[in-house]
CSV table of C-alpha atoms in Angstrom, one decimal:
chain,number,residue,atom,x,y,z
A,1,MET,CA,1.3,6.4,1.1
A,2,THR,CA,0.8,3.5,0.8
A,3,ALA,CA,-2.9,2.1,-0.5
A,4,HIS,CA,-4.2,-1.3,-1.3
A,5,ASP,CA,-7.7,-1.3,-1.9
A,6,PHE,CA,-10.9,1.8,-2.9
A,7,PRO,CA,-11.1,2.8,1.2
A,8,SER,CA,-7.2,3.0,1.8
A,9,ALA,CA,-7.0,5.1,-1.4
A,10,HIS,CA,-9.5,7.4,-1.0
A,11,VAL,CA,-8.8,8.2,2.2
A,12,ALA,CA,-5.2,9.1,1.6
A,13,ASP,CA,-6.6,11.0,-1.7
A,14,ALA,CA,-8.7,12.8,0.2
A,15,ALA,CA,-6.3,13.7,3.2
A,16,GLY,CA,-3.8,15.2,0.2
A,17,MET,CA,-1.3,12.4,-0.7
A,18,ASP,CA,0.7,13.7,-3.5
A,19,VAL,CA,1.8,9.7,-4.1
A,20,VAL,CA,-0.5,6.5,-3.1
A,21,LEU,CA,1.4,3.2,-4.0
A,22,VAL,CA,0.5,0.1,-4.2
A,23,GLY,CA,3.1,-1.2,-2.4
A,24,ASP,CA,3.7,-5.2,-2.6
A,25,SER,CA,3.3,-4.3,1.5
A,26,LEU,CA,0.0,-5.5,1.2
A,27,ALA,CA,0.5,-9.3,1.0
A,28,MET,CA,1.4,-9.4,4.7
A,29,VAL,CA,-1.3,-5.8,5.2
A,30,ALA,CA,-3.6,-7.1,3.1
A,31,LEU,CA,-3.8,-11.0,2.2
A,32,GLY,CA,-2.1,-12.1,5.2
A,33,MET,CA,0.9,-13.5,4.3
A,34,ALA,CA,4.2,-14.2,6.0
A,35,ASP,CA,6.8,-11.7,3.7
A,36,THR,CA,6.6,-9.7,0.2
A,37,SER,CA,7.8,-12.9,-2.1
A,38,GLU,CA,4.4,-15.0,-2.1
A,39,VAL,CA,2.0,-12.1,-3.9
A,40,THR,CA,1.8,-12.4,-7.9
A,41,VAL,CA,1.2,-9.9,-11.0
A,42,GLU,CA,-2.7,-10.8,-10.4
A,43,ASP,CA,-2.7,-10.0,-6.9
A,44,MET,CA,-0.9,-6.8,-7.0
A,45,LEU,CA,-3.4,-5.8,-10.8
A,46,LEU,CA,-6.7,-6.4,-9.1
A,47,HIS,CA,-5.0,-4.1,-5.6
A,48,CYS,CA,-3.8,-1.8,-8.4
A,49,ARG,CA,-7.2,-1.4,-10.3
A,50,SER,CA,-8.9,-0.5,-6.7
A,51,VAL,CA,-7.0,2.2,-6.2
A,52,ALA,CA,-7.2,3.7,-9.2
A,53,ARG,CA,-10.4,3.9,-8.5
A,54,ALA,CA,-10.3,5.6,-5.9
A,55,THR,CA,-7.1,8.5,-6.9
A,56,ARG,CA,-8.2,11.6,-8.3
A,57,ALA,CA,-5.3,14.1,-7.3
A,58,ALA,CA,-2.4,11.4,-6.3
A,59,PHE,CA,-0.4,9.9,-8.5
A,60,THR,CA,0.2,6.6,-8.7
A,61,VAL,CA,2.6,4.2,-8.4
A,62,GLY,CA,2.3,0.2,-8.4
A,63,ASP,CA,4.9,-2.2,-7.2
A,64,LEU,CA,6.3,-4.3,-9.3
A,65,PRO,CA,6.1,-8.2,-7.2
A,66,MET,CA,9.3,-10.5,-7.0
A,67,GLY,CA,10.0,-12.8,-10.0
A,68,SER,CA,7.9,-10.5,-12.4
A,69,TYR,CA,11.0,-8.2,-13.9
A,70,GLU,CA,14.4,-9.7,-12.3
A,71,ILE,CA,14.8,-12.2,-15.8
A,72,SER,CA,15.4,-9.9,-18.0
A,73,PRO,CA,14.7,-6.4,-19.3
A,74,GLU,CA,11.8,-7.7,-21.7
A,75,GLN,CA,10.4,-9.2,-18.8
A,76,ALA,CA,10.1,-6.6,-16.6
A,77,LEU,CA,9.1,-3.9,-19.8
A,78,GLU,CA,6.1,-6.9,-20.5
A,79,THR,CA,5.4,-6.4,-16.5
A,80,ALA,CA,5.4,-2.7,-16.5
A,81,ILE,CA,2.6,-2.5,-19.4
A,82,LYS,CA,0.4,-5.1,-17.7
A,83,PHE,CA,0.6,-2.6,-14.4
A,84,ILE,CA,-0.6,0.4,-16.8
A,85,LYS,CA,-3.2,-1.1,-19.1
A,86,HIS,CA,-4.9,-3.3,-16.4
A,87,GLY,CA,-4.1,-2.2,-13.4
A,88,ARG,CA,-4.6,1.5,-14.5
A,89,VAL,CA,-1.9,3.0,-12.6
A,90,GLN,CA,0.3,6.3,-13.7
A,91,SER,CA,3.9,4.5,-13.2
A,92,ILE,CA,5.7,1.0,-11.4
A,93,LYS,CA,8.3,1.3,-8.7
A,94,LEU,CA,11.6,-1.5,-8.8
A,95,GLU,CA,13.7,-2.8,-6.9
A,96,GLY,CA,17.5,-3.2,-7.5
A,97,GLY,CA,20.4,-1.0,-7.8
A,98,LYS,CA,23.2,-1.1,-10.5
A,99,GLU,CA,21.9,-4.1,-11.8
A,100,MET,CA,18.2,-3.5,-12.3
A,101,ALA,CA,20.1,0.5,-14.1
A,102,PRO,CA,19.5,-1.8,-17.5
A,103,THR,CA,16.3,-2.6,-17.0
A,104,ILE,CA,14.6,0.8,-15.9
A,105,ALA,CA,16.2,2.0,-19.0
A,106,LYS,CA,14.4,-0.3,-21.1
A,107,ILE,CA,11.4,0.2,-19.1
A,108,THR,CA,11.6,4.0,-19.3
A,109,GLN,CA,12.2,4.5,-22.5
A,110,ALA,CA,9.3,3.0,-23.7
A,111,GLY,CA,7.2,5.8,-21.4
A,112,ILE,CA,6.6,4.3,-18.2
A,113,PRO,CA,7.5,7.0,-15.3
A,114,VAL,CA,9.5,4.0,-12.9
A,115,LEU,CA,10.4,4.8,-8.9
A,116,ALA,CA,13.5,2.8,-8.3
A,117,HIS,CA,14.3,1.1,-4.7
A,118,VAL,CA,17.9,1.7,-3.6
A,119,GLY,CA,18.6,0.5,0.2
A,120,LEU,CA,17.3,-1.9,2.0
A,121,THR,CA,15.6,-4.0,-0.4
A,122,PRO,CA,12.8,-6.5,1.2
A,123,GLN,CA,12.4,-8.7,-2.2
A,124,ARG,CA,15.9,-9.7,-1.2
A,125,GLN,CA,15.4,-9.9,2.6
A,126,ASN,CA,17.7,-13.2,2.5
A,127,ALA,CA,20.3,-12.7,0.2
A,128,LEU,CA,21.2,-9.5,2.8
A,129,GLY,CA,20.4,-11.4,5.6
A,130,GLY,CA,17.2,-10.1,6.7
A,131,PHE,CA,16.2,-6.8,7.3
A,132,ARG,CA,19.3,-5.0,8.0
A,133,VAL,CA,20.5,-1.0,7.2
A,134,GLN,CA,22.4,-0.5,5.0
A,135,GLY,CA,25.2,2.2,4.5
A,136,LYS,CA,26.6,2.1,8.0
A,137,THR,CA,30.2,1.8,6.8
A,138,SER,CA,31.9,4.3,5.0
A,139,LYS,CA,32.2,1.2,2.3
A,140,SER,CA,28.8,0.1,2.0
A,141,ALA,CA,27.6,3.6,2.2
A,142,MET,CA,29.4,4.5,-1.3
A,143,ARG,CA,27.4,1.4,-2.4
A,144,VAL,CA,23.7,3.0,-2.2
A,145,LEU,CA,25.2,5.9,-3.6
A,146,GLU,CA,26.6,4.0,-6.0
A,147,ASP,CA,23.0,2.8,-6.5
A,148,ALA,CA,21.4,5.9,-6.9
A,149,LEU,CA,23.6,7.3,-9.3
A,150,ALA,CA,23.4,4.3,-11.5
A,151,VAL,CA,18.6,4.3,-11.5
A,152,GLN,CA,18.8,7.9,-11.9
A,153,GLU,CA,21.1,7.9,-15.2
A,154,ALA,CA,18.8,4.6,-15.9
A,155,GLY,CA,15.4,7.6,-16.3
A,156,CYS,CA,13.9,6.8,-13.1
A,157,PHE,CA,12.0,9.8,-12.0
A,158,GLY,CA,13.2,9.3,-8.5
A,159,MET,CA,13.8,6.7,-5.9
A,160,VAL,CA,13.0,4.9,-2.4
A,161,LEU,CA,15.5,5.1,0.8
A,162,GLU,CA,15.5,2.5,2.7
A,163,ALA,CA,16.3,1.5,6.0
A,164,VAL,CA,19.8,4.2,5.5
A,165,PRO,CA,21.2,6.2,8.6
A,166,ALA,CA,19.8,9.7,8.2
A,167,GLU,CA,22.7,11.4,7.5
A,168,ILE,CA,23.7,8.5,4.9
A,169,ALA,CA,20.7,9.2,3.4
A,170,SER,CA,20.4,13.7,3.8
A,171,ILE,CA,24.3,12.8,1.8
A,172,ILE,CA,22.8,11.2,-0.9
A,173,THR,CA,19.7,13.0,-1.9
A,174,GLN,CA,22.2,15.8,-2.6
A,175,LYS,CA,24.5,14.3,-5.4
A,176,LEU,CA,21.3,13.6,-7.4
A,177,SER,CA,18.5,16.0,-9.3
A,178,VAL,CA,16.2,13.1,-8.6
A,179,PRO,CA,14.1,13.7,-5.2
A,180,THR,CA,14.1,10.7,-2.6
A,181,ILE,CA,11.9,9.1,-0.5
A,182,GLY,CA,12.8,8.1,2.2
A,183,ILE,CA,11.5,5.1,4.5
A,184,GLY,CA,13.6,4.2,8.0
A,185,ALA,CA,16.1,7.2,6.7
A,186,GLY,CA,15.6,10.5,8.3
A,187,ASN,CA,14.2,13.9,6.8
A,188,GLY,CA,17.1,14.8,4.6
A,189,CYS,CA,15.0,13.0,2.5
A,190,SER,CA,13.3,15.1,-0.3
A,191,GLY,CA,9.3,13.2,1.1
A,192,GLN,CA,8.6,9.8,2.1
A,193,VAL,CA,6.3,6.9,2.3
A,194,LEU,CA,4.8,5.0,5.1
A,195,VAL,CA,2.9,1.5,4.9
A,196,GLN,CA,-0.6,3.3,6.2
A,197,VAL,CA,-1.8,0.5,7.8
A,198,ASP,CA,1.0,0.7,9.9
A,199,MET,CA,1.2,4.6,10.5
A,200,SER,CA,-2.8,4.6,11.1
A,201,GLY,CA,-2.5,2.2,13.1
A,202,TYR,CA,-4.9,-0.5,12.8
A,203,PHE,CA,-3.5,-3.9,13.8
A,204,PRO,CA,-4.2,-5.3,16.8
A,205,PRO,CA,-2.1,-4.8,20.5
A,206,GLY,CA,1.3,-6.7,20.2
A,207,ARG,CA,1.7,-6.9,16.5
A,208,PHE,CA,5.3,-5.8,15.9
A,209,ILE,CA,6.1,-2.3,13.8
A,210,PRO,CA,9.4,-0.9,12.5
A,211,LYS,CA,11.4,1.7,14.4
A,212,PHE,CA,10.9,4.0,11.6
A,213,VAL,CA,6.9,3.9,12.2
A,214,LYS,CA,5.2,6.5,14.1
A,215,GLN,CA,1.7,5.8,14.2
A,216,TYR,CA,-0.4,8.4,13.9
A,217,GLY,CA,-3.9,7.1,15.0
A,218,ASN,CA,-5.5,4.0,15.9
A,219,VAL,CA,-7.8,2.6,13.9
A,220,TRP,CA,-8.0,-1.1,15.3
A,221,ALA,CA,-9.3,0.7,18.5
A,222,GLU,CA,-11.8,2.3,17.1
A,223,SER,CA,-12.9,-0.3,14.2
A,224,LEU,CA,-13.2,-3.0,17.1
A,225,ARG,CA,-15.4,-0.4,19.7
A,226,ALA,CA,-18.0,-0.1,17.2
A,227,ILE,CA,-18.4,-3.7,16.0
A,228,GLU,CA,-18.5,-4.8,19.8
A,229,SER,CA,-21.2,-1.6,20.2
A,230,TYR,CA,-22.5,-3.3,17.6
A,231,ARG,CA,-22.6,-6.5,18.6
A,232,ASP,CA,-24.5,-5.7,22.1
A,233,GLU,CA,-27.0,-4.1,20.3
A,234,VAL,CA,-28.0,-6.8,18.0
A,235,LYS,CA,-27.9,-8.7,20.8
A,236,SER,CA,-30.1,-7.0,23.3
A,237,ARG,CA,-32.4,-5.4,19.9
A,238,GLN,CA,-31.9,-1.8,20.1
A,239,TYR,CA,-30.4,-2.4,16.3
A,240,PRO,CA,-31.8,-1.5,15.2
A,241,ALA,CA,-34.3,1.1,16.3
A,242,ARG,CA,-37.1,2.5,14.8
A,243,GLU,CA,-35.7,4.9,13.1
A,244,HIS,CA,-33.2,2.7,11.3
A,245,THR,CA,-36.7,1.1,10.0
A,246,TYR,CA,-39.0,1.3,6.6
A,247,PRO,CA,-41.9,2.9,7.7
A,248,ILE,CA,-45.6,1.3,6.8
A,249,PRO,CA,-49.1,2.7,6.7
A,250,LYS,CA,-51.6,1.5,10.0
A,251,GLU,CA,-53.7,0.7,7.9
A,252,GLU,CA,-52.0,-1.8,5.3
A,253,LEU,CA,-50.0,-3.3,8.4
A,254,GLU,CA,-53.5,-4.1,10.0
A,255,ALA,CA,-54.4,-5.7,6.4
A,256,PHE,CA,-51.4,-7.7,6.0
A,257,ALA,CA,-52.3,-9.0,9.9
A,258,LYS,CA,-55.7,-10.1,9.0
A,259,ASP,CA,-54.4,-12.0,5.7
A,260,VAL,CA,-52.2,-13.8,7.0
A,261,GLU,CA,-54.0,-15.1,9.9
A,262,ARG,CA,-56.6,-16.3,7.1
A,263,LEU,CA,-53.5,-18.6,5.6
């Protein structure tokens, strides 16, 4: 489950989530950006620290943002260290397949656990022609498997499989010795991940949500109802009622009123 701040991490941890991911999707759901390419390391570290303060049992993962790890394995390791030391998460996630294997190896050899991410890699949406399902042909499915095997060999402890046909994801999962975390990849993966804002319904009606999202709640509607009720009661002076205020002894109130009259 993703989380992007103290409250969202607190509830995910309380609900018994095994892993809490501070995903770069916070660019859109927490910061109002158009896509994930805009979010910075500094942005991510702030949110990682907030999440880390709330988690007690869940294993925390910080998402390395675009531009913070692609230049070289050395750059990636430097960023990963920042996430552990300053973001206070326990591991990092990065996108990419075979081409990222040397980078994953570099980070894991330094003692930092890595969650890989293959299939649809949103940070590379422009190169992929948008948010397109991967592995829809035998040839492209083999590329996803080759990527998965390469990042496994490089030392990742698991990998996100995104936007891959369920049957392909299931076969890939069976060929691996590390767990797969599916998002839009069917129930044959070892586990699942969703963006908390999406699955809890914390967005206004009409907002686009991906096909793979199941909405388990309607936090937006409940928050809207509560805030509208608060607005109405404040305007009508129903709130705050006597039970929401602090008492003062009658004699002290009368003394204060007399003192005010003398001013």
